[in-house]
Coordinates of C-alpha atoms and ligand atoms in Angstrom, one line a residue:
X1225 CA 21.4 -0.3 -13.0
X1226 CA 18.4 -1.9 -15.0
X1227 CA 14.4 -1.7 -14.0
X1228 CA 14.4 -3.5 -10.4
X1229 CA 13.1 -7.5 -10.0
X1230 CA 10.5 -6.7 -7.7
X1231 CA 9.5 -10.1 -7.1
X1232 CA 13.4 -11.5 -7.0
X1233 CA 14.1 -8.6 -4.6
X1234 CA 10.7 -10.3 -2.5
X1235 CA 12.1 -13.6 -2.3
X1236 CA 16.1 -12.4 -1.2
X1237 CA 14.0 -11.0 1.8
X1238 CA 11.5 -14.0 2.0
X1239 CA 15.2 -15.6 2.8
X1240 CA 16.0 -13.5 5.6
X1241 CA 12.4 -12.9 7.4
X1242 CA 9.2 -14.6 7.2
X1243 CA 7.5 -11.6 9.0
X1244 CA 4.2 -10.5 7.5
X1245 CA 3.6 -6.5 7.5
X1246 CA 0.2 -5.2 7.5
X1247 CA 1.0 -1.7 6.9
X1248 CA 4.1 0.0 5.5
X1249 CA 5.6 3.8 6.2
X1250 CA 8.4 5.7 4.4
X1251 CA 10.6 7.6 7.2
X1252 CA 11.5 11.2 5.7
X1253 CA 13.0 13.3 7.0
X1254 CA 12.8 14.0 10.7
X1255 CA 10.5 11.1 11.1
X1256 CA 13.9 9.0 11.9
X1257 CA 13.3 8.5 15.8
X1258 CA 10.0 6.0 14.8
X1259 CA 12.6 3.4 13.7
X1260 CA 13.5 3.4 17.6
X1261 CA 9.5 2.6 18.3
X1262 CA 9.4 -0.6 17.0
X1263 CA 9.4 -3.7 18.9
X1264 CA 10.5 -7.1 17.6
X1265 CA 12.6 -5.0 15.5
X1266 CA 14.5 -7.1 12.2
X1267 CA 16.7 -5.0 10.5
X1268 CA 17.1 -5.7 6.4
X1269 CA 20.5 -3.4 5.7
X1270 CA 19.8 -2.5 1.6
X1271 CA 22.8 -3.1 0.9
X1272 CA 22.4 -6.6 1.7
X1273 CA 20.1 -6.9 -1.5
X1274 CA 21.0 -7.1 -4.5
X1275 CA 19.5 -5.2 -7.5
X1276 CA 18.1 -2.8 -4.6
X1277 CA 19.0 1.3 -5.2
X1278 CA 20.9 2.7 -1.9
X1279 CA 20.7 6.4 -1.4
X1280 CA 23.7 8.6 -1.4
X1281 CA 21.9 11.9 0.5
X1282 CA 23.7 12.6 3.9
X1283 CA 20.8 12.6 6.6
X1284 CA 18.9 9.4 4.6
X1285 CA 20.0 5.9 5.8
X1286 CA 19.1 2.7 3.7
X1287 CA 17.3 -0.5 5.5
X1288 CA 13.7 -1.8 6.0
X1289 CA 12.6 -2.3 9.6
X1290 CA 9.9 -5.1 10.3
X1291 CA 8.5 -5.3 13.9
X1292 CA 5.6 -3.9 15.4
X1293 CA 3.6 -0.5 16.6
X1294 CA 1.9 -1.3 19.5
X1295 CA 0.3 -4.0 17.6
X1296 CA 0.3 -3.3 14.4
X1297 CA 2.5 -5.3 12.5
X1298 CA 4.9 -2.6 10.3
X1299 CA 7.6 -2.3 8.0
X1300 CA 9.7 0.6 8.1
X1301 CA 11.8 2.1 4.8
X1302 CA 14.4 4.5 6.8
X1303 CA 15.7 6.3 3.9
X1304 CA 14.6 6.3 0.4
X1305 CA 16.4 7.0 -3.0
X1306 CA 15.2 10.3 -5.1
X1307 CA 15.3 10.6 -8.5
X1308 CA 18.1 13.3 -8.5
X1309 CA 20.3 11.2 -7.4
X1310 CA 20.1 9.4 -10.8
X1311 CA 18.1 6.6 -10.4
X1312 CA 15.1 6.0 -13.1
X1313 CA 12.0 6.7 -11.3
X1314 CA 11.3 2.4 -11.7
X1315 CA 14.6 2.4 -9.1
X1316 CA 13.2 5.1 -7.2
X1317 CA 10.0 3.2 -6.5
X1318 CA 11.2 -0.2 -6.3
X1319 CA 11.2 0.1 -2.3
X1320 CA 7.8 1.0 -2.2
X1321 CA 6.7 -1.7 -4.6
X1322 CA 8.5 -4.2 -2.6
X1323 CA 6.9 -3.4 0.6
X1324 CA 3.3 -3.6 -0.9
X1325 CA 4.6 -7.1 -2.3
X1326 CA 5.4 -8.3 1.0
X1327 CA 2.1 -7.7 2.2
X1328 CA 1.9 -4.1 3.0
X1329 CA -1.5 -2.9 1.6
X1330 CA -1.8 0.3 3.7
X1331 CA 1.0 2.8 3.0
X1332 CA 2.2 6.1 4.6
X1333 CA 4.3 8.4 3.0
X1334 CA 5.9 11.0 4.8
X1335 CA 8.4 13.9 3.6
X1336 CA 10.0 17.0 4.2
X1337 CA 8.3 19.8 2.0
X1338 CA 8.6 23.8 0.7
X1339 CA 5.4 25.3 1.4
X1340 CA 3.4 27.6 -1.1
X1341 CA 0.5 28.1 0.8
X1342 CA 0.6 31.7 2.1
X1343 CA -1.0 30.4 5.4
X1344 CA 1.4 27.8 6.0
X1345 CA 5.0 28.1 7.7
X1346 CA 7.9 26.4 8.4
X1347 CA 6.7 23.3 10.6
X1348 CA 2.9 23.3 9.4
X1349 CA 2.0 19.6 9.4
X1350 CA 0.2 19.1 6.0
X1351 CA -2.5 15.7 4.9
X1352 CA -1.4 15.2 1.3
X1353 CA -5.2 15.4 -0.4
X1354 CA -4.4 15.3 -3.9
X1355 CA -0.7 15.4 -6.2
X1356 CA 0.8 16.9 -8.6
X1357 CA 3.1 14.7 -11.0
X1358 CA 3.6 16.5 -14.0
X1359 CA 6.8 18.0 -13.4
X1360 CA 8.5 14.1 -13.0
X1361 CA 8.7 11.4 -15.2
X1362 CA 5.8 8.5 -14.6
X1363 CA 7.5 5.1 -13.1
X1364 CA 5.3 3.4 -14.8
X1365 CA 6.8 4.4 -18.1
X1366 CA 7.7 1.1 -20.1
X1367 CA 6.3 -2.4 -19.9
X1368 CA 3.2 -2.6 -18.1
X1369 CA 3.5 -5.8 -15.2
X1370 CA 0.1 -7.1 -15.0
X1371 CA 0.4 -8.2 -11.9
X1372 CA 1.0 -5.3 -10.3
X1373 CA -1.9 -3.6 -12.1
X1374 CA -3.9 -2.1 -15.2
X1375 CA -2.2 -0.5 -18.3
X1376 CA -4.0 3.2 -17.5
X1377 CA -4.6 3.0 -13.7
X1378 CA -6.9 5.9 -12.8
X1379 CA -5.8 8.7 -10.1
X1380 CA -8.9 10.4 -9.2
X1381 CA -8.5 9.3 -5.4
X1382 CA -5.0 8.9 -4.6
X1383 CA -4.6 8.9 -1.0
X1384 CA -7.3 7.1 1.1
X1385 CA -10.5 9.1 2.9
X1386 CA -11.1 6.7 5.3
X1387 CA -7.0 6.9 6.1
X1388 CA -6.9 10.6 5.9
X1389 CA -9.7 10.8 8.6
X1390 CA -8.1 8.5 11.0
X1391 CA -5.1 11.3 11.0
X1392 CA -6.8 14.1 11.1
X1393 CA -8.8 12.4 14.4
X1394 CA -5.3 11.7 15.5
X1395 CA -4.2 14.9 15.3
X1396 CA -8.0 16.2 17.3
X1397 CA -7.0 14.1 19.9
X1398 CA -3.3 14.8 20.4
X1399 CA -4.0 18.5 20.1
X1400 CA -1.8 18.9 17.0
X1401 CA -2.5 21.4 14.4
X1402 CA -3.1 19.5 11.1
X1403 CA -4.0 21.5 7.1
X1404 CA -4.6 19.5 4.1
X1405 CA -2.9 20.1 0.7
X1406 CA -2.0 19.5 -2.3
X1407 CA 1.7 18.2 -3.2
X1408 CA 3.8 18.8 -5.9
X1409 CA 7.3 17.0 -7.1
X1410 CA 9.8 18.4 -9.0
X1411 CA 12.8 16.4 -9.8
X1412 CA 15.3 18.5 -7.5
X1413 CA 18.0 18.9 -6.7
X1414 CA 17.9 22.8 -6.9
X1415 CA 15.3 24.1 -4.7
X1416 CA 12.7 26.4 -6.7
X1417 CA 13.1 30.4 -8.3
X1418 CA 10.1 32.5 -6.8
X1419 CA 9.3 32.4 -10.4
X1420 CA 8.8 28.8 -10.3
X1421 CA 7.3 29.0 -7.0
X1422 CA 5.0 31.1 -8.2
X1423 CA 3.4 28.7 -10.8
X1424 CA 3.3 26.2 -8.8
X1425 CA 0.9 27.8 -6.1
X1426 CA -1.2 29.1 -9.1
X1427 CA -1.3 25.8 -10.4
X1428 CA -3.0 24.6 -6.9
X1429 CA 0.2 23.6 -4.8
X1430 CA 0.4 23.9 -1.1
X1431 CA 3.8 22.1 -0.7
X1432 CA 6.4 21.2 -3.4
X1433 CA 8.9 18.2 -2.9
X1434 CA 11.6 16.0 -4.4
X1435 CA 9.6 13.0 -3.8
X1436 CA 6.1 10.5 -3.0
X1437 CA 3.8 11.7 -5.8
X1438 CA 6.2 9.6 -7.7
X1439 CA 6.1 6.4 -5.2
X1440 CA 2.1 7.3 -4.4
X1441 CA 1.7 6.3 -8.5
X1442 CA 3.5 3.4 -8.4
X1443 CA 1.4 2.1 -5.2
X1444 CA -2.0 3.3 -6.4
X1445 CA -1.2 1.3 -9.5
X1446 CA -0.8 -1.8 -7.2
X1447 CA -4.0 -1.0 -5.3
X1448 CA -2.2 0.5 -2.2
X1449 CA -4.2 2.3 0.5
X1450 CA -2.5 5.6 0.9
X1451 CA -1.8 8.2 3.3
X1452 CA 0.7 10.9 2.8
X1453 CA 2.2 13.7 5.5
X1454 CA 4.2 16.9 5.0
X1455 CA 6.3 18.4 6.7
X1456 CA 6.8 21.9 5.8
X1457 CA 10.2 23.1 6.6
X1458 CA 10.8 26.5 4.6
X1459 CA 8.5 28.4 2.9
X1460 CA 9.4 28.5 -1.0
X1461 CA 6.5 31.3 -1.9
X1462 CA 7.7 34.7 -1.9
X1463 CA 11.6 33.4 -1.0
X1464 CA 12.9 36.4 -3.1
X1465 CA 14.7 37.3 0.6
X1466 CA 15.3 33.8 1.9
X1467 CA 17.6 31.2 1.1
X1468 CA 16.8 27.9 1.6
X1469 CA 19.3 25.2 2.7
X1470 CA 19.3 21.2 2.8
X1471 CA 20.4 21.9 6.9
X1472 CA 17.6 24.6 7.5
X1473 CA 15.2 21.2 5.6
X1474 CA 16.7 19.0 8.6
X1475 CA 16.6 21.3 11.4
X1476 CA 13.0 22.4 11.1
X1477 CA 12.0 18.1 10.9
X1478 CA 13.8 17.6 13.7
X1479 CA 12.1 19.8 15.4
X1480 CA 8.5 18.7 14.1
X1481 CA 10.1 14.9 14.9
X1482 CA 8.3 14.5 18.1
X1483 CA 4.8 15.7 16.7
X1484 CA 4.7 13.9 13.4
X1485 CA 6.2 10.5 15.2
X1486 CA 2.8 10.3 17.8
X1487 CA 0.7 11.2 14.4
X1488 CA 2.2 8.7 12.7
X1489 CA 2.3 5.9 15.4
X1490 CA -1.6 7.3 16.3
X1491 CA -2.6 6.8 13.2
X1492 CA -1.0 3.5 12.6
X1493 CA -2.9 1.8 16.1
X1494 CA -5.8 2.6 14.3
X1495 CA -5.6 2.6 10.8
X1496 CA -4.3 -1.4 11.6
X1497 CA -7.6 -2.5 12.6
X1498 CA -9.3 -1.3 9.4
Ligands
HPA720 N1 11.5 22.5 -2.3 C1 11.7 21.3 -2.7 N2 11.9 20.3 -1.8 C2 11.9 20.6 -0.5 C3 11.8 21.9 -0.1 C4 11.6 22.9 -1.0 O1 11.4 24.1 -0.7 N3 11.9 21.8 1.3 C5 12.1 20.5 1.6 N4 12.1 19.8 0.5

């Protein structure tokens, strides 16, 4: 599969819905049941589009929703594609991009996560403050597209203040403990040694993932607002005795599911009137 037509991808939907999203999330796991939240709900199946990457992990479906949160006017990707599933990381962001090209300028990225923080544990809810990318490949490796944005974009503020204080008020007012952290990827799909582990927390990791550093590049290229949430669903740091398993990752965001959903959909009433 070559580098995905953004802007061809655009206009196959442009066929199919006219609907104009202000804000855009990424459903990881456990944050499923928000598809069911949306009103006016049009489903866009990705594998009614062609050129578009369609994931092949059990537990991630593939379509955009478009509708609304209250009255915030969304667009949903349930299920995204990871890089170790052998897609180039241009494929692997090419959902992200096309949401912020449909109009989406405020983006939330959400994920399932190991933690490394010696305070967290499985189910901490963790505000992505800063990344850490240099464990993955850059998507934007290869031709710069001008359109999208500059040559050397810079990184120093990744995911929105203004954004990340709206969720943390969310979480004050819904009574739901909330840390911020820093995020790692690593290309996956082996979970990490407790050697490994162990850099990565000295390095200044709180969580480490198999995605959204990647897609929160790609989008802070285009100019995309961010937000990003964690879920922490095993703890990776000192794992010598524990054995971490994709089903242990799913059980533990289910079980958040209810918490991160009203953080999410909070956040969202609000951060729409921005
Ligand atoms: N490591 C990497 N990715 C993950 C983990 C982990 O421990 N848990 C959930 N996603």
């Amino acid at each position: 599969m070559s580098v995905p037509d953004i802007k061809d991808i655009v206009s196959q939907i442009r066929k199919k819905t006219a609907f104009k999203p202000q804000i855009g999330i990424v459903l990881g796991s456990g944050l499923g049941g928000l598809a069911d939240e949306v009103t006016s709900a049009e489903h866009i199946y990705y594998s009614e589009l062609e050129g578009f990457p369609r994931s092949t992990v059990e537990g991630h479906k593939g379509e955009f929703i478009f509708g609304y949160l209250g009255e915030a006017a969304v667009v949903l990707m349930n299920g995204r594609v990871h890089y170790y599933e052998g897609y180039s990381m241009q494929q692997v962001v090419a959902p992200v991009r096309v949401m912020a090209a449909l109009g989406a300028d405020r983006i939330i990225l959400t994920n399932a996560a190991g933690g490394l923080n010696v305070s967290y544990s499985p189910g901490t809810l963790m505000c992505i403050r800063d990344q850490i990318t240099s464990f993955v490949p850059s998507p934007l490796v290869g031709p710069n597209d001008e359109s999208f944005g500059p040559r050397f974009p810079e990184m120093s503020k990744v995911y929105d203040a203004e954004l990340m204080r709206l969720l943390h008020e969310t979480a004050d007012e819904e009574g739901i403990p909330l840390v911020d952290g820093v995020y790692l990827q690593i290309t996956g799909p082996a979970y990490e040694t407790p050697a490994e582990s162990s850099l990565y927390a000295q390095w200044g990791a709180d969580a480490v993932g198999m995605s959204t550093a990647c897609e929160a590049v790609a989008l802070r290229h285009m100019g995309v607002r961010l937000l990003g949430l964690s879920c922490i669903t095993d703890m990776a740091i000192n794992n010598e005795n524990t054995v971490t398993t994709h089903e242990q990752v799913q059980k533990i965001a289910n079980e958040a599911s209810k918490k991160l959903i009203s953080l999410v959909k909070g956040t969202v009433l609000k951060a729409s009137k921005l």
